[in-house]
């Protein structure tokens, strides 16, 4: 069965948001001919210039039902200029599945397609998304999220991950794996998009907690309660928790676990230390607790990651 795929672009769209999924469906089509027909659409059609200056030729958005509609992302100001026509066109009668790559999630949310659903978007615009669309359950630390017939992905290259998942949903994991191998990418990248890694490394939006983050990294095996972190920051626990979350975009507990996962994963994939030793040295306490955290964050166990790394 051939599936019609529509890639939606607009002036100033991010090129890889469109090109990444197109390449995935192209590879799948090579291995199973007549599986996909890809169309690039835009309001009014014509040559559409991306944010990089490279343009794509697009057909006009039309009253035709597509199997899958994928909306590219881009600069928020340009998204706002283009939302009207695209949002008006996005309706349940236009597709079987709808997806937003990166900030393309803003189009889906504006159309009401994400109301009450889980979704993700690029880490840099996550807070803006939360403010504009409080009715959406934003999970901003995921590579992609599927909630029913609506899919969203994290920033830019995560559109490839999303497209591979769509191919797997259509044609099975074997063919998706072959497409990923041909593209020389992982079929399924472990874990989230490290949404907060940039802000964590910088110590927050203003760098206010840079010294504290460095201190946490050097003592990651030790208890890291809000009270202890607040004392180190010379703040009350309540004010610290509020200020830290606003600066980083994540709670102190989430950042602590993220730092521990980062340290533990490096040790798992690059050393021959026992899992119990790694768990103790990174603050998880024991291998069972570390395993649960790995499965939650990466979708796989420390042992599986170690085997994949060839250690």
PDB file of C-alpha atoms in Angstrom:
ATOM      1  CA  UNK A   1       0.000   0.000   0.000  1.00  0.00           C
ATOM      2  CA  UNK A   2       1.460   3.359  -1.007  1.00  0.00           C
ATOM      3  CA  UNK A   3       1.320   6.072   1.623  1.00  0.00           C
ATOM      4  CA  UNK A   4       1.190   9.721   0.591  1.00  0.00           C
ATOM      5  CA  UNK A   5       3.498  11.840   2.745  1.00  0.00           C
ATOM      6  CA  UNK A   6       3.145  15.636   2.833  1.00  0.00           C
ATOM      7  CA  UNK A   7       6.071  17.729   4.115  1.00  0.00           C
ATOM      8  CA  UNK A   8       4.821  21.230   4.970  1.00  0.00           C
ATOM      9  CA  UNK A   9       7.244  24.149   4.622  1.00  0.00           C
ATOM     10  CA  UNK A  10       6.942  27.937   4.840  1.00  0.00           C
ATOM     11  CA  UNK A  11       9.261  30.929   4.308  1.00  0.00           C
ATOM     12  CA  UNK A  12      12.167  30.612   6.726  1.00  0.00           C
ATOM     13  CA  UNK A  13      11.647  26.909   7.521  1.00  0.00           C
ATOM     14  CA  UNK A  14      14.571  24.880   8.852  1.00  0.00           C
ATOM     15  CA  UNK A  15      15.922  22.878   5.917  1.00  0.00           C
ATOM     16  CA  UNK A  16      16.884  19.738   7.846  1.00  0.00           C
ATOM     17  CA  UNK A  17      13.404  19.572   9.381  1.00  0.00           C
ATOM     18  CA  UNK A  18      12.152  18.790   5.877  1.00  0.00           C
ATOM     19  CA  UNK A  19      15.176  17.144   4.272  1.00  0.00           C
ATOM     20  CA  UNK A  20      15.792  14.687   7.119  1.00  0.00           C
ATOM     21  CA  UNK A  21      12.375  12.996   6.945  1.00  0.00           C
ATOM     22  CA  UNK A  22      12.448  13.102   3.134  1.00  0.00           C
ATOM     23  CA  UNK A  23      15.739  11.151   3.154  1.00  0.00           C
ATOM     24  CA  UNK A  24      14.309   8.553   5.541  1.00  0.00           C
ATOM     25  CA  UNK A  25      11.228   7.910   3.410  1.00  0.00           C
ATOM     26  CA  UNK A  26      13.412   7.821   0.296  1.00  0.00           C
ATOM     27  CA  UNK A  27      15.533   5.038   1.799  1.00  0.00           C
ATOM     28  CA  UNK A  28      12.478   3.097   2.896  1.00  0.00           C
ATOM     29  CA  UNK A  29      11.080   3.426  -0.621  1.00  0.00           C
ATOM     30  CA  UNK A  30      14.306   1.999  -2.057  1.00  0.00           C
ATOM     31  CA  UNK A  31      14.001  -1.130   0.046  1.00  0.00           C
ATOM     32  CA  UNK A  32      10.245  -1.537  -0.465  1.00  0.00           C
ATOM     33  CA  UNK A  33       9.159   0.200  -3.678  1.00  0.00           C
ATOM     34  CA  UNK A  34       5.752   1.846  -3.861  1.00  0.00           C
ATOM     35  CA  UNK A  35       5.577   2.300  -0.091  1.00  0.00           C
ATOM     36  CA  UNK A  36       5.754   6.089  -0.078  1.00  0.00           C
ATOM     37  CA  UNK A  37       5.048   9.077  -2.317  1.00  0.00           C
ATOM     38  CA  UNK A  38       6.520  12.302  -0.961  1.00  0.00           C
ATOM     39  CA  UNK A  39       5.182  15.792  -1.630  1.00  0.00           C
ATOM     40  CA  UNK A  40       6.518  19.129  -0.383  1.00  0.00           C
ATOM     41  CA  UNK A  41       3.666  21.565   0.203  1.00  0.00           C
ATOM     42  CA  UNK A  42       3.446  25.233   1.167  1.00  0.00           C
ATOM     43  CA  UNK A  43       0.709  27.861   1.268  1.00  0.00           C
ATOM     44  CA  UNK A  44       0.460  29.102  -2.298  1.00  0.00           C
ATOM     45  CA  UNK A  45       3.199  26.744  -3.492  1.00  0.00           C
ATOM     46  CA  UNK A  46       6.212  27.886  -5.484  1.00  0.00           C
ATOM     47  CA  UNK A  47       9.849  28.224  -4.494  1.00  0.00           C
ATOM     48  CA  UNK A  48      10.152  28.482  -0.708  1.00  0.00           C
ATOM     49  CA  UNK A  49      13.338  29.823   0.836  1.00  0.00           C
ATOM     50  CA  UNK A  50      14.626  28.144   4.005  1.00  0.00           C
ATOM     51  CA  UNK A  51      16.432  29.885   6.871  1.00  0.00           C
ATOM     52  CA  UNK A  52      19.750  28.841   5.319  1.00  0.00           C
ATOM     53  CA  UNK A  53      18.916  30.471   1.997  1.00  0.00           C
ATOM     54  CA  UNK A  54      18.488  27.123   0.227  1.00  0.00           C
ATOM     55  CA  UNK A  55      15.054  26.828  -1.390  1.00  0.00           C
ATOM     56  CA  UNK A  56      12.663  23.977  -2.094  1.00  0.00           C
ATOM     57  CA  UNK A  57      10.015  23.831  -4.801  1.00  0.00           C
ATOM     58  CA  UNK A  58       6.637  23.227  -3.194  1.00  0.00           C
ATOM     59  CA  UNK A  59       3.175  22.462  -4.460  1.00  0.00           C
ATOM     60  CA  UNK A  60       0.229  24.418  -3.063  1.00  0.00           C
ATOM     61  CA  UNK A  61      -1.544  23.000  -0.046  1.00  0.00           C
ATOM     62  CA  UNK A  62      -4.595  21.306  -1.468  1.00  0.00           C
ATOM     63  CA  UNK A  63      -7.793  19.667  -0.352  1.00  0.00           C
ATOM     64  CA  UNK A  64      -6.449  16.130  -0.516  1.00  0.00           C
ATOM     65  CA  UNK A  65      -6.170  13.511   2.195  1.00  0.00           C
ATOM     66  CA  UNK A  66      -2.646  12.401   3.042  1.00  0.00           C
ATOM     67  CA  UNK A  67      -1.556   9.402   5.039  1.00  0.00           C
ATOM     68  CA  UNK A  68       0.972  11.476   6.974  1.00  0.00           C
ATOM     69  CA  UNK A  69       1.478  15.232   7.270  1.00  0.00           C
ATOM     70  CA  UNK A  70       4.808  16.449   8.666  1.00  0.00           C
ATOM     71  CA  UNK A  71       5.131  20.145   9.506  1.00  0.00           C
ATOM     72  CA  UNK A  72       8.632  21.624   9.531  1.00  0.00           C
ATOM     73  CA  UNK A  73       9.834  24.072  12.147  1.00  0.00           C
ATOM     74  CA  UNK A  74      11.710  27.338  11.984  1.00  0.00           C
ATOM     75  CA  UNK A  75      12.068  30.719  13.612  1.00  0.00           C
ATOM     76  CA  UNK A  76       9.088  31.519  15.851  1.00  0.00           C
ATOM     77  CA  UNK A  77       8.489  34.930  14.255  1.00  0.00           C
ATOM     78  CA  UNK A  78       8.266  33.336  10.825  1.00  0.00           C
ATOM     79  CA  UNK A  79       6.080  30.556  12.184  1.00  0.00           C
ATOM     80  CA  UNK A  80       3.606  33.145  13.461  1.00  0.00           C
ATOM     81  CA  UNK A  81       3.487  34.751  10.008  1.00  0.00           C
ATOM     82  CA  UNK A  82       2.719  31.411   8.345  1.00  0.00           C
ATOM     83  CA  UNK A  83       0.451  29.827  10.943  1.00  0.00           C
ATOM     84  CA  UNK A  84      -2.870  31.039   9.551  1.00  0.00           C
ATOM     85  CA  UNK A  85      -3.025  29.142   6.264  1.00  0.00           C
ATOM     86  CA  UNK A  86      -1.314  26.009   7.556  1.00  0.00           C
ATOM     87  CA  UNK A  87      -3.367  25.815  10.752  1.00  0.00           C
ATOM     88  CA  UNK A  88      -6.563  26.322   8.786  1.00  0.00           C
ATOM     89  CA  UNK A  89      -5.616  23.450   6.490  1.00  0.00           C
ATOM     90  CA  UNK A  90      -4.642  21.092   9.299  1.00  0.00           C
ATOM     91  CA  UNK A  91      -7.748  19.108  10.101  1.00  0.00           C
ATOM     92  CA  UNK A  92      -8.553  15.516  10.896  1.00  0.00           C
ATOM     93  CA  UNK A  93      -9.919  15.082   7.379  1.00  0.00           C
ATOM     94  CA  UNK A  94      -6.524  15.933   5.831  1.00  0.00           C
ATOM     95  CA  UNK A  95      -4.414  13.121   7.273  1.00  0.00           C
ATOM     96  CA  UNK A  96      -4.210   9.811   9.109  1.00  0.00           C
ATOM     97  CA  UNK A  97      -1.150  10.881  11.111  1.00  0.00           C
ATOM     98  CA  UNK A  98       0.156  14.368  11.823  1.00  0.00           C
ATOM     99  CA  UNK A  99       3.662  15.206  12.966  1.00  0.00           C
ATOM    100  CA  UNK A 100       5.600  18.322  13.895  1.00  0.00           C
ATOM    101  CA  UNK A 101       9.385  18.484  13.645  1.00  0.00           C
ATOM    102  CA  UNK A 102      11.133  20.797  16.109  1.00  0.00           C
ATOM    103  CA  UNK A 103       9.097  24.018  16.438  1.00  0.00           C
ATOM    104  CA  UNK A 104       6.637  22.599  13.903  1.00  0.00           C
ATOM    105  CA  UNK A 105       4.802  21.512  17.057  1.00  0.00           C
ATOM    106  CA  UNK A 106       3.584  25.118  17.350  1.00  0.00           C
ATOM    107  CA  UNK A 107       1.448  24.643  14.219  1.00  0.00           C
ATOM    108  CA  UNK A 108      -0.120  21.466  15.615  1.00  0.00           C
ATOM    109  CA  UNK A 109      -0.772  23.092  18.982  1.00  0.00           C
ATOM    110  CA  UNK A 110      -2.308  26.179  17.386  1.00  0.00           C
ATOM    111  CA  UNK A 111      -4.623  23.909  15.415  1.00  0.00           C
ATOM    112  CA  UNK A 112      -5.728  22.242  18.667  1.00  0.00           C
ATOM    113  CA  UNK A 113      -4.314  18.878  17.641  1.00  0.00           C
ATOM    114  CA  UNK A 114      -2.181  18.604  20.777  1.00  0.00           C
ATOM    115  CA  UNK A 115      -4.825  19.581  23.330  1.00  0.00           C
ATOM    116  CA  UNK A 116      -4.584  17.139  26.228  1.00  0.00           C
ATOM    117  CA  UNK A 117      -1.805  15.207  24.496  1.00  0.00           C
ATOM    118  CA  UNK A 118       1.856  14.666  25.289  1.00  0.00           C
ATOM    119  CA  UNK A 119       4.281  16.429  22.958  1.00  0.00           C
ATOM    120  CA  UNK A 120       7.832  17.688  22.639  1.00  0.00           C
ATOM    121  CA  UNK A 121       9.651  20.451  20.770  1.00  0.00           C
ATOM    122  CA  UNK A 122      13.088  22.054  20.570  1.00  0.00           C
ATOM    123  CA  UNK A 123      14.545  22.723  24.022  1.00  0.00           C
ATOM    124  CA  UNK A 124      15.201  26.396  23.186  1.00  0.00           C
ATOM    125  CA  UNK A 125      11.508  27.171  22.652  1.00  0.00           C
ATOM    126  CA  UNK A 126      10.050  24.809  25.245  1.00  0.00           C
ATOM    127  CA  UNK A 127       9.230  27.518  27.775  1.00  0.00           C
ATOM    128  CA  UNK A 128       7.557  29.676  25.128  1.00  0.00           C
ATOM    129  CA  UNK A 129       5.530  26.661  24.067  1.00  0.00           C
ATOM    130  CA  UNK A 130       4.401  26.036  27.657  1.00  0.00           C
ATOM    131  CA  UNK A 131       3.245  29.626  28.018  1.00  0.00           C
ATOM    132  CA  UNK A 132       1.291  29.635  24.754  1.00  0.00           C
ATOM    133  CA  UNK A 133      -0.176  26.130  25.040  1.00  0.00           C
ATOM    134  CA  UNK A 134      -0.684  25.175  28.706  1.00  0.00           C
ATOM    135  CA  UNK A 135      -3.269  22.605  27.626  1.00  0.00           C
ATOM    136  CA  UNK A 136      -0.501  20.493  26.030  1.00  0.00           C
ATOM    137  CA  UNK A 137       1.446  18.078  28.233  1.00  0.00           C
ATOM    138  CA  UNK A 138       4.917  19.067  27.096  1.00  0.00           C
ATOM    139  CA  UNK A 139       7.611  16.452  27.713  1.00  0.00           C
ATOM    140  CA  UNK A 140      10.598  18.504  26.663  1.00  0.00           C
ATOM    141  CA  UNK A 141      13.280  15.884  27.252  1.00  0.00           C
ATOM    142  CA  UNK A 142      12.276  13.387  24.584  1.00  0.00           C
ATOM    143  CA  UNK A 143      13.673  12.816  21.107  1.00  0.00           C
ATOM    144  CA  UNK A 144      10.139  12.287  19.851  1.00  0.00           C
ATOM    145  CA  UNK A 145       6.724  11.679  21.349  1.00  0.00           C
ATOM    146  CA  UNK A 146       3.800   9.746  19.952  1.00  0.00           C
ATOM    147  CA  UNK A 147       0.380  10.338  21.430  1.00  0.00           C
ATOM    148  CA  UNK A 148      -2.238   8.566  19.402  1.00  0.00           C
ATOM    149  CA  UNK A 149      -2.219   9.759  15.811  1.00  0.00           C
ATOM    150  CA  UNK A 150      -0.119  12.861  16.533  1.00  0.00           C
ATOM    151  CA  UNK A 151       3.690  12.804  16.703  1.00  0.00           C
ATOM    152  CA  UNK A 152       6.194  15.513  17.627  1.00  0.00           C
ATOM    153  CA  UNK A 153       9.975  15.578  17.692  1.00  0.00           C
ATOM    154  CA  UNK A 154      12.738  17.539  19.355  1.00  0.00           C
ATOM    155  CA  UNK A 155      15.131  19.873  17.594  1.00  0.00           C
ATOM    156  CA  UNK A 156      16.070  19.645  13.921  1.00  0.00           C
ATOM    157  CA  UNK A 157      17.948  16.334  13.455  1.00  0.00           C
ATOM    158  CA  UNK A 158      15.371  14.600  15.659  1.00  0.00           C
ATOM    159  CA  UNK A 159      13.076  14.737  12.634  1.00  0.00           C
ATOM    160  CA  UNK A 160      15.147  11.818  11.320  1.00  0.00           C
ATOM    161  CA  UNK A 161      14.427   9.858  14.499  1.00  0.00           C
ATOM    162  CA  UNK A 162      10.736  10.644  14.162  1.00  0.00           C
ATOM    163  CA  UNK A 163      10.630   9.614  10.492  1.00  0.00           C
ATOM    164  CA  UNK A 164      12.408   6.331  11.250  1.00  0.00           C
ATOM    165  CA  UNK A 165       9.802   5.653  13.946  1.00  0.00           C
ATOM    166  CA  UNK A 166       7.037   6.366  11.428  1.00  0.00           C
ATOM    167  CA  UNK A 167       8.630   3.921   8.970  1.00  0.00           C
ATOM    168  CA  UNK A 168       8.909   1.331  11.723  1.00  0.00           C
ATOM    169  CA  UNK A 169       5.231   1.872  12.517  1.00  0.00           C
ATOM    170  CA  UNK A 170       4.359   1.316   8.850  1.00  0.00           C
ATOM    171  CA  UNK A 171       6.815  -1.309   7.635  1.00  0.00           C
ATOM    172  CA  UNK A 172       8.336  -2.883  10.722  1.00  0.00           C
ATOM    173  CA  UNK A 173      11.616  -2.539  12.648  1.00  0.00           C
ATOM    174  CA  UNK A 174      13.645  -4.540  10.135  1.00  0.00           C
ATOM    175  CA  UNK A 175      13.093  -2.150   7.279  1.00  0.00           C
ATOM    176  CA  UNK A 176      13.504   0.888   9.523  1.00  0.00           C
ATOM    177  CA  UNK A 177      16.836  -0.557  10.635  1.00  0.00           C
ATOM    178  CA  UNK A 178      17.978  -0.973   7.030  1.00  0.00           C
ATOM    179  CA  UNK A 179      17.002   2.612   6.247  1.00  0.00           C
ATOM    180  CA  UNK A 180      18.931   3.842   9.289  1.00  0.00           C
ATOM    181  CA  UNK A 181      21.986   1.820   8.287  1.00  0.00           C
ATOM    182  CA  UNK A 182      21.875   3.262   4.784  1.00  0.00           C
ATOM    183  CA  UNK A 183      21.714   6.767   6.260  1.00  0.00           C
ATOM    184  CA  UNK A 184      24.495   5.865   8.727  1.00  0.00           C
ATOM    185  CA  UNK A 185      22.443   6.886  11.747  1.00  0.00           C
ATOM    186  CA  UNK A 186      21.104   5.055  14.770  1.00  0.00           C
ATOM    187  CA  UNK A 187      17.675   3.577  14.223  1.00  0.00           C
ATOM    188  CA  UNK A 188      16.770   4.648  17.735  1.00  0.00           C
ATOM    189  CA  UNK A 189      18.964   7.033  19.643  1.00  0.00           C
ATOM    190  CA  UNK A 190      18.937   6.171  23.313  1.00  0.00           C
ATOM    191  CA  UNK A 191      17.450   8.669  25.677  1.00  0.00           C
ATOM    192  CA  UNK A 192      16.022  12.132  25.368  1.00  0.00           C
ATOM    193  CA  UNK A 193      17.306  15.056  23.438  1.00  0.00           C
ATOM    194  CA  UNK A 194      19.289  16.285  26.459  1.00  0.00           C
ATOM    195  CA  UNK A 195      17.010  19.297  26.411  1.00  0.00           C
ATOM    196  CA  UNK A 196      18.648  20.910  29.369  1.00  0.00           C
ATOM    197  CA  UNK A 197      22.283  20.015  28.673  1.00  0.00           C
ATOM    198  CA  UNK A 198      23.112  23.403  27.172  1.00  0.00           C
ATOM    199  CA  UNK A 199      21.509  25.370  29.977  1.00  0.00           C
ATOM    200  CA  UNK A 200      23.002  23.045  32.588  1.00  0.00           C
ATOM    201  CA  UNK A 201      26.491  23.489  31.140  1.00  0.00           C
ATOM    202  CA  UNK A 202      26.009  27.257  31.098  1.00  0.00           C
ATOM    203  CA  UNK A 203      24.624  27.310  34.633  1.00  0.00           C
ATOM    204  CA  UNK A 204      21.257  28.564  33.449  1.00  0.00           C
ATOM    205  CA  UNK A 205      20.033  31.305  31.169  1.00  0.00           C
ATOM    206  CA  UNK A 206      22.194  33.913  32.907  1.00  0.00           C
ATOM    207  CA  UNK A 207      24.943  31.602  34.182  1.00  0.00           C
ATOM    208  CA  UNK A 208      23.786  32.189  37.732  1.00  0.00           C
ATOM    209  CA  UNK A 209      24.232  28.572  38.808  1.00  0.00           C
ATOM    210  CA  UNK A 210      27.411  27.778  36.868  1.00  0.00           C
ATOM    211  CA  UNK A 211      29.574  27.333  39.956  1.00  0.00           C
ATOM    212  CA  UNK A 212      26.908  25.226  41.626  1.00  0.00           C
ATOM    213  CA  UNK A 213      26.609  22.892  38.615  1.00  0.00           C
ATOM    214  CA  UNK A 214      30.394  22.439  38.607  1.00  0.00           C
ATOM    215  CA  UNK A 215      30.317  21.663  42.314  1.00  0.00           C
ATOM    216  CA  UNK A 216      27.528  19.117  41.762  1.00  0.00           C
ATOM    217  CA  UNK A 217      29.513  17.317  39.044  1.00  0.00           C
ATOM    218  CA  UNK A 218      32.506  16.830  41.341  1.00  0.00           C
ATOM    219  CA  UNK A 219      30.333  15.432  44.146  1.00  0.00           C
ATOM    220  CA  UNK A 220      27.775  13.509  42.142  1.00  0.00           C
ATOM    221  CA  UNK A 221      28.082  10.419  44.393  1.00  0.00           C
ATOM    222  CA  UNK A 222      27.035  12.422  47.438  1.00  0.00           C
ATOM    223  CA  UNK A 223      23.461  13.204  48.557  1.00  0.00           C
ATOM    224  CA  UNK A 224      22.057  16.119  46.574  1.00  0.00           C
ATOM    225  CA  UNK A 225      18.960  17.299  48.389  1.00  0.00           C
ATOM    226  CA  UNK A 226      17.314  20.625  47.634  1.00  0.00           C
ATOM    227  CA  UNK A 227      18.279  21.741  51.130  1.00  0.00           C
ATOM    228  CA  UNK A 228      21.964  20.997  50.549  1.00  0.00           C
ATOM    229  CA  UNK A 229      21.999  22.657  47.136  1.00  0.00           C
ATOM    230  CA  UNK A 230      20.148  25.690  48.506  1.00  0.00           C
ATOM    231  CA  UNK A 231      22.671  26.001  51.323  1.00  0.00           C
ATOM    232  CA  UNK A 232      25.514  25.889  48.801  1.00  0.00           C
ATOM    233  CA  UNK A 233      23.776  28.611  46.775  1.00  0.00           C
ATOM    234  CA  UNK A 234      23.154  30.673  49.947  1.00  0.00           C
ATOM    235  CA  UNK A 235      19.393  30.660  49.385  1.00  0.00           C
ATOM    236  CA  UNK A 236      16.337  29.338  51.150  1.00  0.00           C
ATOM    237  CA  UNK A 237      15.206  25.954  49.769  1.00  0.00           C
ATOM    238  CA  UNK A 238      11.942  27.382  48.454  1.00  0.00           C
ATOM    239  CA  UNK A 239      13.537  30.349  46.682  1.00  0.00           C
ATOM    240  CA  UNK A 240      16.348  28.172  45.370  1.00  0.00           C
ATOM    241  CA  UNK A 241      14.017  25.579  43.865  1.00  0.00           C
ATOM    242  CA  UNK A 242      11.967  28.286  42.150  1.00  0.00           C
ATOM    243  CA  UNK A 243      14.968  30.225  40.842  1.00  0.00           C
ATOM    244  CA  UNK A 244      16.866  27.119  39.723  1.00  0.00           C
ATOM    245  CA  UNK A 245      13.906  25.746  37.785  1.00  0.00           C
ATOM    246  CA  UNK A 246      13.340  29.098  36.087  1.00  0.00           C
ATOM    247  CA  UNK A 247      17.018  29.375  35.115  1.00  0.00           C
ATOM    248  CA  UNK A 248      17.628  25.792  33.970  1.00  0.00           C
ATOM    249  CA  UNK A 249      14.166  24.787  32.779  1.00  0.00           C
ATOM    250  CA  UNK A 250      14.173  21.700  35.004  1.00  0.00           C
ATOM    251  CA  UNK A 251      13.832  20.973  38.700  1.00  0.00           C
ATOM    252  CA  UNK A 252      16.925  20.398  40.865  1.00  0.00           C
ATOM    253  CA  UNK A 253      15.992  16.711  41.198  1.00  0.00           C
ATOM    254  CA  UNK A 254      15.777  16.266  37.432  1.00  0.00           C
ATOM    255  CA  UNK A 255      19.139  17.948  36.882  1.00  0.00           C
ATOM    256  CA  UNK A 256      20.774  15.833  39.578  1.00  0.00           C
ATOM    257  CA  UNK A 257      19.484  12.656  37.948  1.00  0.00           C
ATOM    258  CA  UNK A 258      20.579  13.936  34.539  1.00  0.00           C
ATOM    259  CA  UNK A 259      24.118  14.581  35.775  1.00  0.00           C
ATOM    260  CA  UNK A 260      24.226  11.133  37.343  1.00  0.00           C
ATOM    261  CA  UNK A 261      22.950   9.489  34.189  1.00  0.00           C
ATOM    262  CA  UNK A 262      25.540  11.366  32.136  1.00  0.00           C
ATOM    263  CA  UNK A 263      28.396  10.213  34.382  1.00  0.00           C
ATOM    264  CA  UNK A 264      27.072   6.660  34.652  1.00  0.00           C
ATOM    265  CA  UNK A 265      26.536   6.260  30.928  1.00  0.00           C
ATOM    266  CA  UNK A 266      30.082   7.373  30.141  1.00  0.00           C
ATOM    267  CA  UNK A 267      31.428   4.863  32.664  1.00  0.00           C
ATOM    268  CA  UNK A 268      29.205   2.070  31.342  1.00  0.00           C
ATOM    269  CA  UNK A 269      30.237   2.632  27.735  1.00  0.00           C
ATOM    270  CA  UNK A 270      33.960   3.303  28.246  1.00  0.00           C
ATOM    271  CA  UNK A 271      35.111   1.222  31.222  1.00  0.00           C
ATOM    272  CA  UNK A 272      35.097  -2.318  32.582  1.00  0.00           C
ATOM    273  CA  UNK A 273      33.968  -1.243  36.053  1.00  0.00           C
ATOM    274  CA  UNK A 274      31.165  -3.323  37.520  1.00  0.00           C
ATOM    275  CA  UNK A 275      27.660  -1.884  37.375  1.00  0.00           C
ATOM    276  CA  UNK A 276      27.504  -1.895  41.172  1.00  0.00           C
ATOM    277  CA  UNK A 277      30.694   0.175  41.328  1.00  0.00           C
ATOM    278  CA  UNK A 278      29.394   2.634  38.720  1.00  0.00           C
ATOM    279  CA  UNK A 279      26.061   2.955  40.517  1.00  0.00           C
ATOM    280  CA  UNK A 280      27.779   3.716  43.810  1.00  0.00           C
ATOM    281  CA  UNK A 281      30.251   6.195  42.316  1.00  0.00           C
ATOM    282  CA  UNK A 282      27.562   8.157  40.477  1.00  0.00           C
ATOM    283  CA  UNK A 283      25.072   8.460  43.318  1.00  0.00           C
ATOM    284  CA  UNK A 284      22.530   5.816  42.323  1.00  0.00           C
ATOM    285  CA  UNK A 285      23.438   3.636  45.274  1.00  0.00           C
ATOM    286  CA  UNK A 286      22.899   0.259  43.675  1.00  0.00           C
ATOM    287  CA  UNK A 287      22.728  -1.304  40.208  1.00  0.00           C
ATOM    288  CA  UNK A 288      18.977  -1.949  40.383  1.00  0.00           C
ATOM    289  CA  UNK A 289      18.170   1.701  40.969  1.00  0.00           C
ATOM    290  CA  UNK A 290      20.577   2.734  38.226  1.00  0.00           C
ATOM    291  CA  UNK A 291      19.002   0.235  35.837  1.00  0.00           C
ATOM    292  CA  UNK A 292      15.526   1.681  36.432  1.00  0.00           C
ATOM    293  CA  UNK A 293      16.839   5.181  35.758  1.00  0.00           C
ATOM    294  CA  UNK A 294      18.528   4.021  32.530  1.00  0.00           C
ATOM    295  CA  UNK A 295      15.380   2.314  31.263  1.00  0.00           C
ATOM    296  CA  UNK A 296      13.351   5.418  32.081  1.00  0.00           C
ATOM    297  CA  UNK A 297      15.771   7.798  30.382  1.00  0.00           C
ATOM    298  CA  UNK A 298      17.359   5.726  27.616  1.00  0.00           C
ATOM    299  CA  UNK A 299      14.797   2.997  27.015  1.00  0.00           C
ATOM    300  CA  UNK A 300      17.382   0.291  27.660  1.00  0.00           C
ATOM    301  CA  UNK A 301      19.490  -1.178  30.466  1.00  0.00           C
ATOM    302  CA  UNK A 302      23.116  -0.369  31.340  1.00  0.00           C
ATOM    303  CA  UNK A 303      24.119  -3.885  30.304  1.00  0.00           C
ATOM    304  CA  UNK A 304      22.517  -3.487  26.875  1.00  0.00           C
ATOM    305  CA  UNK A 305      24.261  -0.146  26.386  1.00  0.00           C
ATOM    306  CA  UNK A 306      27.577  -1.724  27.357  1.00  0.00           C
ATOM    307  CA  UNK A 307      27.098  -4.516  24.852  1.00  0.00           C
ATOM    308  CA  UNK A 308      26.179  -2.029  22.118  1.00  0.00           C
ATOM    309  CA  UNK A 309      29.356  -0.086  22.873  1.00  0.00           C
ATOM    310  CA  UNK A 310      31.401  -3.279  22.537  1.00  0.00           C
ATOM    311  CA  UNK A 311      32.870  -3.034  26.044  1.00  0.00           C
TER     312      UNK A 311
END
